[in-house]
Short mmCIF file of C-alpha atoms in Angstrom, two decimals:
data_model
loop_
_atom_site.label_atom_id
_atom_site.label_comp_id
_atom_site.label_asym_id
_atom_site.label_seq_id
_atom_site.Cartn_x
_atom_site.Cartn_y
_atom_site.Cartn_z
CA UNK A 1298 89.71 -88.36 2.19
CA UNK A 1299 88.41 -91.19 0.54
CA UNK A 1300 84.76 -91.13 -0.08
CA UNK A 1301 82.23 -93.09 -2.37
CA UNK A 1302 78.63 -91.74 -2.95
CA UNK A 1303 75.87 -93.98 -4.31
CA UNK A 1304 73.16 -91.48 -4.76
CA UNK A 1305 70.56 -94.26 -5.58
CA UNK A 1306 69.44 -95.18 -2.48
CA UNK A 1307 66.39 -97.75 -3.68
CA UNK A 1308 65.64 -98.90 -7.29
CA UNK A 1309 62.93 -100.96 -8.40
CA UNK A 1310 62.35 -102.35 -11.81
CA UNK A 1311 60.47 -104.95 -13.64
CA UNK A 1312 62.14 -108.38 -14.50
CA UNK A 1313 64.08 -107.93 -18.10
CA UNK A 1314 64.76 -104.32 -17.81
CA UNK A 1315 68.21 -102.92 -17.76
CA UNK A 1316 69.47 -101.21 -14.84
CA UNK A 1317 72.39 -98.95 -13.87
CA UNK A 1318 73.72 -98.55 -10.39
CA UNK A 1319 75.86 -95.30 -10.13
CA UNK A 1320 78.88 -95.05 -7.92
CA UNK A 1321 81.15 -91.90 -7.66
CA UNK A 1322 84.09 -91.74 -5.84
CA UNK A 1323 86.72 -89.27 -4.32
CA UNK A 1324 90.27 -89.75 -3.52
CA UNK A 1325 93.63 -88.16 -4.00
CA UNK A 1326 95.53 -91.41 -4.38
CA UNK A 1327 96.97 -91.79 -8.25
CA UNK A 1328 96.93 -95.69 -7.46
CA UNK A 1329 93.58 -97.00 -6.18
CA UNK A 1330 91.37 -100.24 -6.86
CA UNK A 1331 87.46 -100.11 -7.02
CA UNK A 1332 85.04 -103.11 -6.20
CA UNK A 1333 81.40 -103.93 -6.23
CA UNK A 1334 80.21 -106.05 -3.77
CA UNK A 1335 76.47 -107.89 -3.60
CA UNK A 1336 74.54 -108.16 -0.63
CA UNK A 1337 71.59 -110.82 -1.16
CA UNK A 1338 68.74 -110.89 1.69
CA UNK A 1339 70.60 -113.76 3.40
CA UNK A 1340 73.01 -111.21 4.32
CA UNK A 1341 76.78 -111.81 3.09
CA UNK A 1342 78.80 -109.98 0.80
CA UNK A 1343 79.55 -111.42 -2.47
CA UNK A 1344 82.72 -110.00 -4.28
CA UNK A 1345 81.52 -108.79 -7.61
CA UNK A 1346 84.51 -107.38 -9.53
CA UNK A 1347 87.74 -105.10 -9.05
CA UNK A 1348 89.30 -102.57 -10.93
CA UNK A 1349 92.59 -100.71 -10.78
CA UNK A 1350 92.90 -96.97 -11.66
CA UNK A 1351 95.42 -97.66 -14.44
CA UNK A 1352 92.85 -99.89 -16.22
CA UNK A 1353 89.81 -97.97 -17.43
CA UNK A 1354 88.44 -100.47 -20.07
CA UNK A 1355 84.88 -101.41 -19.35
CA UNK A 1356 84.22 -105.04 -18.38
CA UNK A 1357 81.47 -107.54 -18.95
CA UNK A 1358 80.52 -110.73 -17.43
CA UNK A 1359 77.59 -112.54 -18.58
CA UNK A 1360 74.52 -110.01 -18.07
CA UNK A 1361 76.90 -107.67 -15.73
CA UNK A 1362 79.07 -104.88 -17.33
CA UNK A 1363 80.88 -102.15 -15.61
CA UNK A 1364 82.02 -98.73 -16.74
CA UNK A 1365 84.82 -97.03 -15.35
CA UNK A 1366 85.53 -93.31 -16.21
CA UNK A 1367 88.34 -91.71 -14.35
CA UNK A 1368 87.79 -88.21 -16.03
CA UNK A 1369 84.14 -88.09 -13.77
CA UNK A 1370 85.38 -90.13 -11.11
CA UNK A 1371 82.60 -93.11 -11.56
CA UNK A 1372 82.42 -96.74 -11.74
CA UNK A 1373 78.81 -97.86 -12.78
CA UNK A 1374 77.67 -101.16 -12.94
CA UNK A 1375 74.78 -102.13 -15.08
CA UNK A 1376 72.73 -105.61 -15.03
CA UNK A 1377 71.27 -106.37 -18.47
CA UNK A 1378 67.95 -108.04 -18.74
CA UNK A 1379 67.61 -108.16 -14.59
CA UNK A 1380 66.15 -111.35 -12.98
CA UNK A 1381 64.69 -112.00 -9.57
CA UNK A 1382 67.48 -113.24 -8.43
CA UNK A 1383 69.55 -109.92 -8.94
CA UNK A 1384 67.51 -108.06 -6.03
CA UNK A 1385 70.12 -107.41 -3.32
CA UNK A 1386 71.94 -104.52 -1.80
CA UNK A 1387 74.94 -103.27 -4.09
CA UNK A 1388 77.87 -101.65 -2.91
CA UNK A 1389 80.46 -99.80 -4.48
CA UNK A 1390 84.08 -99.45 -2.47
CA UNK A 1391 87.30 -97.89 -2.76
CA UNK A 1392 90.66 -99.09 -1.66
CA UNK A 1393 93.48 -96.54 -1.91
CA UNK A 1394 96.88 -98.08 -2.26
CA UNK A 1395 98.95 -97.14 0.23
CA UNK A 1396 101.46 -99.67 0.38
CA UNK A 1397 98.82 -102.23 0.51
CA UNK A 1398 96.52 -103.59 2.76
CA UNK A 1399 94.38 -100.85 3.55
CA UNK A 1400 90.97 -100.90 4.14
CA UNK A 1401 88.14 -100.61 1.64
CA UNK A 1402 85.83 -97.34 1.77
CA UNK A 1403 82.33 -98.35 1.26
CA UNK A 1404 79.30 -96.25 -0.22
CA UNK A 1405 76.05 -96.61 1.50
CA UNK A 1406 74.60 -99.02 -1.03
CA UNK A 1407 71.63 -99.22 -3.70
CA UNK A 1408 68.68 -101.63 -2.84
CA UNK A 1409 67.61 -103.23 -6.30
CA UNK A 1410 64.19 -104.86 -6.15
CA UNK A 1411 63.71 -106.94 -9.55
CA UNK A 1412 60.03 -107.57 -9.79
CA UNK A 1413 58.49 -110.42 -11.54
CA UNK B 1392 82.03 -119.93 0.15
CA UNK B 1393 84.52 -117.28 0.96
CA UNK B 1394 86.51 -119.16 3.10
CA UNK B 1395 86.21 -116.67 6.01
CA UNK B 1396 84.41 -117.98 8.99
CA UNK B 1397 82.90 -116.30 11.76
CA UNK B 1398 80.88 -117.44 14.76
CA UNK B 1399 78.59 -116.88 16.32
CA UNK B 1400 76.01 -116.33 13.30
CA UNK B 1401 73.41 -114.91 16.00
CA UNK B 1402 73.98 -113.55 19.12
CA UNK B 1403 71.19 -111.97 21.47
CA UNK B 1404 72.42 -110.23 24.99
CA UNK B 1405 71.67 -107.57 27.10
CA UNK B 1406 72.33 -104.24 27.64
CA UNK B 1407 75.70 -103.53 29.59
CA UNK B 1408 77.21 -107.23 28.86
CA UNK B 1409 80.04 -108.24 27.17
CA UNK B 1410 80.53 -110.35 23.93
CA UNK B 1411 83.48 -111.92 21.76
CA UNK B 1412 83.00 -112.44 18.07
CA UNK B 1413 85.48 -114.55 16.67
CA UNK B 1414 86.89 -114.56 12.61
CA UNK B 1415 89.12 -117.25 11.02
CA UNK B 1416 90.76 -115.77 7.60
CA UNK B 1417 91.16 -117.75 4.82
CA UNK B 1418 94.24 -119.78 4.55
CA UNK B 1419 97.31 -117.58 3.77
CA UNK B 1420 95.73 -114.40 4.23
CA UNK B 1421 97.67 -112.28 6.79
CA UNK B 1422 95.44 -109.44 7.27
CA UNK B 1423 92.15 -109.54 8.90
CA UNK B 1424 89.50 -106.26 8.50
CA UNK B 1425 86.34 -105.67 10.98
CA UNK B 1426 83.31 -103.85 9.97
CA UNK B 1427 80.00 -102.87 11.15
CA UNK B 1428 76.89 -102.67 9.10
CA UNK B 1429 73.74 -101.06 10.84
CA UNK B 1430 70.96 -99.51 9.24
CA UNK B 1431 71.47 -95.88 9.36
CA UNK B 1432 75.36 -95.89 9.16
CA UNK B 1433 76.13 -98.65 6.25
CA UNK B 1434 79.41 -100.50 6.62
CA UNK B 1435 81.65 -98.86 8.58
CA UNK B 1436 85.56 -100.01 9.04
CA UNK B 1437 86.54 -100.69 12.65
CA UNK B 1438 90.00 -102.14 12.82
CA UNK B 1439 92.39 -104.12 10.80
CA UNK B 1440 95.31 -106.31 11.96
CA UNK B 1441 98.19 -107.66 9.71
CA UNK B 1442 100.04 -110.57 11.05
CA UNK B 1443 99.10 -109.80 14.48
CA UNK B 1444 99.80 -106.38 14.53
CA UNK B 1445 96.97 -103.45 14.43
CA UNK B 1446 97.25 -101.59 11.22
CA UNK B 1447 94.59 -99.27 10.95
CA UNK B 1448 91.86 -98.00 13.08
CA UNK B 1449 88.56 -96.64 11.76
CA UNK B 1450 85.61 -95.95 13.64
CA UNK B 1451 85.72 -98.11 16.51
CA UNK B 1452 84.57 -97.17 19.90
CA UNK B 1453 86.52 -97.42 23.26
CA UNK B 1454 84.46 -100.19 24.44
CA UNK B 1455 85.38 -102.47 21.77
CA UNK B 1456 88.76 -103.70 21.15
CA UNK B 1457 90.18 -106.51 19.12
CA UNK B 1458 93.36 -108.61 18.54
CA UNK B 1459 94.68 -111.03 16.25
CA UNK B 1460 96.45 -114.07 17.08
CA UNK B 1461 99.41 -116.01 16.39
CA UNK B 1462 97.25 -118.56 14.29
CA UNK B 1463 95.89 -115.33 12.39
CA UNK B 1464 92.22 -115.71 13.72
CA UNK B 1465 90.72 -112.41 15.11
CA UNK B 1466 88.48 -112.07 18.15
CA UNK B 1467 86.49 -108.71 18.19
CA UNK B 1468 85.44 -107.91 21.94
CA UNK B 1469 82.40 -105.52 22.65
CA UNK B 1470 81.50 -104.33 26.45
CA UNK B 1471 79.36 -102.20 28.18
CA UNK B 1472 76.81 -103.14 25.20
CA UNK B 1473 74.29 -100.66 24.38
CA UNK B 1474 71.04 -100.93 22.44
CA UNK B 1475 72.83 -99.02 19.31
CA UNK B 1476 75.50 -101.46 19.06
CA UNK B 1477 72.89 -104.09 17.72
CA UNK B 1478 74.49 -104.41 14.13
CA UNK B 1479 75.84 -107.17 11.79
CA UNK B 1480 79.41 -107.33 12.23
CA UNK B 1481 81.72 -108.50 9.36
CA UNK B 1482 85.16 -109.88 9.58
CA UNK B 1483 87.15 -109.79 6.06
CA UNK B 1484 90.63 -111.07 5.09
CA UNK B 1485 92.75 -110.31 1.89
CA UNK B 1486 95.97 -111.33 0.46
CA UNK B 1487 98.79 -109.63 1.64
CA UNK B 1488 100.01 -107.45 -1.01
CA UNK B 1489 98.31 -104.97 -3.10
CA UNK B 1490 95.13 -103.81 -3.69
CA UNK B 1491 93.29 -107.32 -3.86
CA UNK B 1492 89.63 -107.78 -3.00
CA UNK B 1493 88.25 -108.26 0.78
CA UNK B 1494 86.82 -111.63 1.26
CA UNK B 1495 83.80 -111.65 3.74
CA UNK B 1496 82.59 -114.10 6.05
CA UNK B 1497 78.84 -114.40 6.46
CA UNK B 1498 78.77 -112.17 9.73
CA UNK B 1499 77.78 -112.34 13.42
CA UNK B 1500 74.34 -110.49 13.73
CA UNK B 1501 74.66 -109.01 17.39
CA UNK B 1502 70.96 -108.00 19.01
CA UNK B 1503 71.36 -105.61 22.18
CA UNK B 1504 68.03 -106.13 24.25
#
């Protein structure tokens, strides 16, 4: 079975602080993909990043960085120098590769509030 | 803009009624997915279609049904509505092969009174 756990339900930080959102996943598949999505107050789901299970390189995109560790089945997301616009619900998701076109399994999300 | 279009954006109806939510996937995407987002259940996968055929089924109630038409748009039909069906319903589409990301529409917010 596939499962994604985001243990942090809500996080509140002051602007310019760094914040890390945790994600732990479970899967028996050897090939899979991991994702992060952002859901701002307006409600849409915005794709942020995709990693495949064979690529454990960390990735940085501006103030965002992701740390993928297969040994601990974790795919954590760090926002550096947070801004009020980062306030949103962030979802981690897993997509097993079983011949393609499988649905995403989402964690329950972490609500991040950045206070000015 | 993800390229996935959902209508209507908001819908208010009464218990016992039936509604239809519509989704147009991104140009070229053959797969369509429906998700339900409620406060207590998070994002739940309902059903997936690929090129007109049902490909995977999740936690979809028997009162709900969906289909994908030859032009690849999809409809989610919700019948005998209950208060607990109030939620945000997302449609997503993806490229045909591999583990690519899903692109989500803006969602249809259903309120059942």
